[in-house]
Amino acid sequence: DAGVTQSPTHLIKTRGQQVTLRCSPISGHKSVSWYQQVLGQGPQFIFQYYEKEERGRGNFPDRFSARQFPNYSSELNVNALLLGDSALYLCASSLEVRAYGYTFGSGTRLTVV
Amino acid sequence: DAKTTQPPSMDCAEGRAANLPCNHSTISGNEYVYWYRQIHSQGPQYIIHGLKNNETNEMASLIITEDRKSSTLILPHATLRDTAVYYCIVRALDTGTASKLTFGTGTRLQVTL
């Protein structure tokens, strides 16, 4: 069975550019969450989506946005990239909004230069 | 969500039991204790969770003190593949409209020959 898949695996962008990251959850999982992990720190919650609706948002600026599609896949968009946006972006899926366990993908490594 | 305190690093010899402690003195009655681990360059992996009773699965055991203010994750026979950062997370399952994991900096477990 396929796990949570994220694309691309690595990405290099220039300051001021925009980026779109993609996530496909485990088949049957309706909830997708996004996390940002800066080097040396634990992942930080950005968004949670369930049934195409935003169910939660972390302490991130409006430059960060996301959406979920009818097939439950999701995109994370970041506008006006800053050097500080360089991080590993992780996607996690679960059956429902509130779940005991979340399955994470391997992430997208974004480098902003 | 209650905050957790973990030692920044630990060493363990291969084949020995690894005992990873976590303090969560402000835990509430409805909050579960979760453990995740993150192997280098991968997304976090769910290990185990518990409320008040000790729990065991194929990966590990979770021992929660009677007052629930601390817990220990036990890897009974650590192998080199268990080298990872281990995160202890305290979270109520029913958190309203959103459900997120609040990661700290975790414990870096190094398993050696």
CSV table of N, CA and C in Angstrom, one decimal, chain A residues 7-77:
chain,number,residue,atom,x,y,z
A,7,SER,N,5.4,15.7,-3.2
A,7,SER,CA,6.3,16.1,-4.3
A,7,SER,C,6.4,17.6,-4.3
A,8,PRO,N,7.5,18.1,-4.8
A,8,PRO,CA,8.7,17.3,-5.1
A,8,PRO,C,9.4,17.0,-3.8
A,9,THR,N,10.5,16.2,-3.9
A,9,THR,CA,11.3,15.9,-2.7
A,9,THR,C,12.2,17.0,-2.3
A,10,HIS,N,12.7,17.7,-3.3
A,10,HIS,CA,13.6,18.8,-3.0
A,10,HIS,C,13.3,19.9,-4.0
A,11,LEU,N,13.5,21.1,-3.5
A,11,LEU,CA,13.2,22.3,-4.3
A,11,LEU,C,14.1,23.5,-3.9
A,12,ILE,N,14.6,24.2,-4.9
A,12,ILE,CA,15.3,25.4,-4.6
A,12,ILE,C,14.6,26.6,-5.2
A,13,LYS,N,14.3,27.6,-4.4
A,13,LYS,CA,13.6,28.8,-4.9
A,13,LYS,C,14.4,30.0,-4.5
A,14,THR,N,14.1,31.1,-5.2
A,14,THR,CA,14.7,32.4,-4.9
A,14,THR,C,13.8,33.2,-4.0
A,15,ARG,N,14.4,34.1,-3.2
A,15,ARG,CA,13.6,35.0,-2.3
A,15,ARG,C,12.5,35.7,-3.2
A,16,GLY,N,11.3,35.8,-2.7
A,16,GLY,CA,10.3,36.5,-3.4
A,16,GLY,C,9.4,35.7,-4.3
A,17,GLN,N,9.9,34.5,-4.6
A,17,GLN,CA,9.2,33.6,-5.5
A,17,GLN,C,8.0,32.9,-4.7
A,18,GLN,N,7.2,32.2,-5.5
A,18,GLN,CA,6.1,31.4,-4.9
A,18,GLN,C,6.4,29.9,-5.1
A,19,VAL,N,5.9,29.1,-4.2
A,19,VAL,CA,6.1,27.7,-4.3
A,19,VAL,C,4.8,26.9,-4.0
A,20,THR,N,4.6,25.8,-4.7
A,20,THR,CA,3.5,24.9,-4.4
A,20,THR,C,4.0,23.5,-4.1
A,21,LEU,N,3.6,23.0,-3.0
A,21,LEU,CA,4.0,21.7,-2.6
A,21,LEU,C,2.7,20.8,-2.6
A,22,ARG,N,2.9,19.5,-2.9
A,22,ARG,CA,1.8,18.6,-3.1
A,22,ARG,C,1.9,17.4,-2.2
A,23,CYS,N,0.7,16.9,-1.8
A,23,CYS,CA,0.6,15.8,-0.9
A,23,CYS,C,-0.6,14.9,-1.3
A,24,SER,N,-0.3,13.6,-1.4
A,24,SER,CA,-1.4,12.6,-1.6
A,24,SER,C,-1.5,11.8,-0.3
A,25,PRO,N,-2.6,11.8,0.3
A,25,PRO,CA,-2.7,11.0,1.6
A,25,PRO,C,-2.9,9.5,1.3
A,26,ILE,N,-2.9,8.7,2.3
A,26,ILE,CA,-3.1,7.3,2.2
A,26,ILE,C,-4.6,7.1,1.7
A,27,SER,N,-4.8,6.1,0.9
A,27,SER,CA,-6.1,5.9,0.4
A,27,SER,C,-7.1,5.7,1.5
A,28,GLY,N,-8.2,6.5,1.4
A,28,GLY,CA,-9.2,6.4,2.4
A,28,GLY,C,-9.1,7.4,3.5
A,29,HIS,N,-7.9,8.0,3.7
A,29,HIS,CA,-7.7,9.1,4.7
A,29,HIS,C,-8.3,10.4,4.2
A,30,LYS,N,-9.1,11.0,5.0
A,30,LYS,CA,-9.8,12.2,4.6
A,30,LYS,C,-9.2,13.5,5.1
A,31,SER,N,-8.3,13.4,6.1
A,31,SER,CA,-7.7,14.5,6.7
A,31,SER,C,-6.2,14.7,6.3
A,32,VAL,N,-5.8,15.9,6.0
A,32,VAL,CA,-4.4,16.2,5.7
A,32,VAL,C,-3.9,17.3,6.5
A,33,SER,N,-2.8,17.2,7.1
A,33,SER,CA,-2.2,18.3,7.9
A,33,SER,C,-0.8,18.6,7.3
A,34,TRP,N,-0.4,19.8,7.4
A,34,TRP,CA,0.9,20.3,7.0
A,34,TRP,C,1.7,20.8,8.2
A,35,TYR,N,3.0,20.5,8.1
A,35,TYR,CA,3.9,20.9,9.2
A,35,TYR,C,5.2,21.4,8.5
A,36,GLN,N,5.8,22.4,9.2
A,36,GLN,CA,7.1,22.9,8.8
A,36,GLN,C,8.1,22.5,9.9
A,37,GLN,N,9.3,22.0,9.4
A,37,GLN,CA,10.3,21.6,10.3
A,37,GLN,C,11.6,22.3,9.9
A,38,VAL,N,12.0,23.3,10.7
A,38,VAL,CA,13.3,24.0,10.5
A,38,VAL,C,14.4,23.1,11.1
A,39,LEU,N,15.5,23.2,10.5
A,39,LEU,CA,16.7,22.4,11.0
A,39,LEU,C,16.9,22.5,12.5
A,40,GLY,N,16.9,21.4,13.1
A,40,GLY,CA,17.2,21.3,14.6
A,40,GLY,C,16.0,21.5,15.5
A,41,GLN,N,14.9,21.6,14.9
A,41,GLN,CA,13.6,21.8,15.7
A,41,GLN,C,12.6,20.7,15.3
A,42,GLY,N,11.6,20.6,16.2
A,42,GLY,CA,10.5,19.7,15.9
A,42,GLY,C,9.6,20.3,14.9
A,43,PRO,N,8.8,19.5,14.2
A,43,PRO,CA,7.8,20.0,13.3
A,43,PRO,C,6.8,21.0,13.9
A,44,GLN,N,6.4,22.0,13.2
A,44,GLN,CA,5.5,23.0,13.7
A,44,GLN,C,4.2,22.9,12.8
A,45,PHE,N,3.0,22.9,13.4
A,45,PHE,CA,1.8,22.7,12.7
A,45,PHE,C,1.5,24.0,11.9
A,46,ILE,N,1.1,23.8,10.6
A,46,ILE,CA,0.7,24.9,9.8
A,46,ILE,C,-0.8,24.9,9.5
A,47,PHE,N,-1.3,23.8,9.0
A,47,PHE,CA,-2.7,23.7,8.6
A,47,PHE,C,-3.2,22.2,8.8
A,48,GLN,N,-4.6,22.1,9.0
A,48,GLN,CA,-5.2,20.9,8.9
A,48,GLN,C,-6.5,21.0,8.0
A,49,TYR,N,-6.7,20.1,7.1
A,49,TYR,CA,-7.8,20.1,6.2
A,49,TYR,C,-8.6,18.8,6.3
A,50,TYR,N,-9.9,18.9,6.2
A,50,TYR,CA,-10.7,17.7,6.3
A,50,TYR,C,-11.9,18.0,5.4
A,51,GLU,N,-12.2,17.1,4.5
A,51,GLU,CA,-13.3,17.2,3.6
A,51,GLU,C,-13.3,18.6,2.9
A,52,LYS,N,-12.1,19.0,2.5
A,52,LYS,CA,-11.9,20.2,1.7
A,52,LYS,C,-12.0,21.5,2.5
A,53,GLU,N,-12.2,21.4,3.8
A,53,GLU,CA,-12.4,22.6,4.6
A,53,GLU,C,-11.2,22.7,5.6
A,54,GLU,N,-10.8,23.9,5.8
A,54,GLU,CA,-9.7,24.2,6.8
A,54,GLU,C,-10.3,24.0,8.1
A,55,ARG,N,-9.6,23.1,8.9
A,55,ARG,CA,-10.1,22.8,10.3
A,55,ARG,C,-9.2,23.4,11.3
A,56,GLY,N,-8.0,23.9,10.9
A,56,GLY,CA,-7.1,24.5,11.9
A,56,GLY,C,-6.0,25.1,11.2
A,57,ARG,N,-5.4,26.1,11.9
A,57,ARG,CA,-4.3,26.9,11.3
A,57,ARG,C,-3.3,27.2,12.4
A,58,GLY,N,-2.1,27.0,12.2
A,58,GLY,CA,-1.0,27.3,13.2
A,58,GLY,C,-0.6,28.8,13.1
A,59,ASN,N,0.4,29.2,13.8
A,59,ASN,CA,0.8,30.6,13.8
A,59,ASN,C,1.8,30.9,12.7
A,60,PHE,N,1.2,30.9,11.5
A,60,PHE,CA,2.0,31.2,10.3
A,60,PHE,C,1.3,32.4,9.6
A,61,PRO,N,2.1,33.2,8.9
A,61,PRO,CA,1.6,34.4,8.2
A,61,PRO,C,0.7,34.0,7.0
A,62,ASP,N,0.0,35.0,6.5
A,62,ASP,CA,-1.0,34.8,5.4
A,62,ASP,C,-0.3,34.4,4.1
A,63,ARG,N,1.0,34.5,4.1
A,63,ARG,CA,1.7,34.0,2.9
A,63,ARG,C,1.6,32.5,2.7
A,64,PHE,N,1.2,31.9,3.7
A,64,PHE,CA,1.0,30.4,3.7
A,64,PHE,C,-0.5,30.1,3.4
A,65,SER,N,-0.8,29.3,2.5
A,65,SER,CA,-2.2,28.9,2.2
A,65,SER,C,-2.2,27.5,1.7
A,66,ALA,N,-3.3,26.9,1.8
A,66,ALA,CA,-3.5,25.5,1.4
A,66,ALA,C,-4.9,25.2,0.9
A,67,ARG,N,-5.0,24.1,0.3
A,67,ARG,CA,-6.3,23.6,-0.1
A,67,ARG,C,-6.3,22.1,-0.2
A,68,GLN,N,-7.5,21.6,-0.2
A,68,GLN,CA,-7.7,20.1,-0.3
A,68,GLN,C,-8.7,19.9,-1.4
A,69,PHE,N,-8.4,18.9,-2.2
A,69,PHE,CA,-9.2,18.6,-3.4
A,69,PHE,C,-10.2,17.4,-3.1
A,70,PRO,N,-11.2,17.3,-4.0
A,70,PRO,CA,-12.2,16.2,-3.8
A,70,PRO,C,-11.6,14.8,-3.5
A,71,ASN,N,-10.4,14.6,-4.1
A,71,ASN,CA,-9.8,13.2,-3.9
A,71,ASN,C,-8.9,13.2,-2.6
A,72,TYR,N,-9.0,14.3,-1.8
A,72,TYR,CA,-8.4,14.4,-0.5
A,72,TYR,C,-6.9,14.8,-0.6
A,73,SER,N,-6.4,14.9,-1.8
A,73,SER,CA,-5.0,15.4,-2.0
A,73,SER,C,-5.0,16.8,-1.6
A,74,SER,N,-3.8,17.4,-1.4
A,74,SER,CA,-3.7,18.7,-0.9
A,74,SER,C,-2.5,19.4,-1.4
A,75,GLU,N,-2.6,20.7,-1.5
A,75,GLU,CA,-1.4,21.6,-1.9
A,75,GLU,C,-1.2,22.6,-0.8
A,76,LEU,N,0.1,22.9,-0.6
A,76,LEU,CA,0.5,24.0,0.3
A,76,LEU,C,1.2,25.0,-0.6
A,77,ASN,N,0.7,26.3,-0.5
A,77,ASN,CA,1.3,27.4,-1.3
A,77,ASN,C,2.0,28.4,-0.3
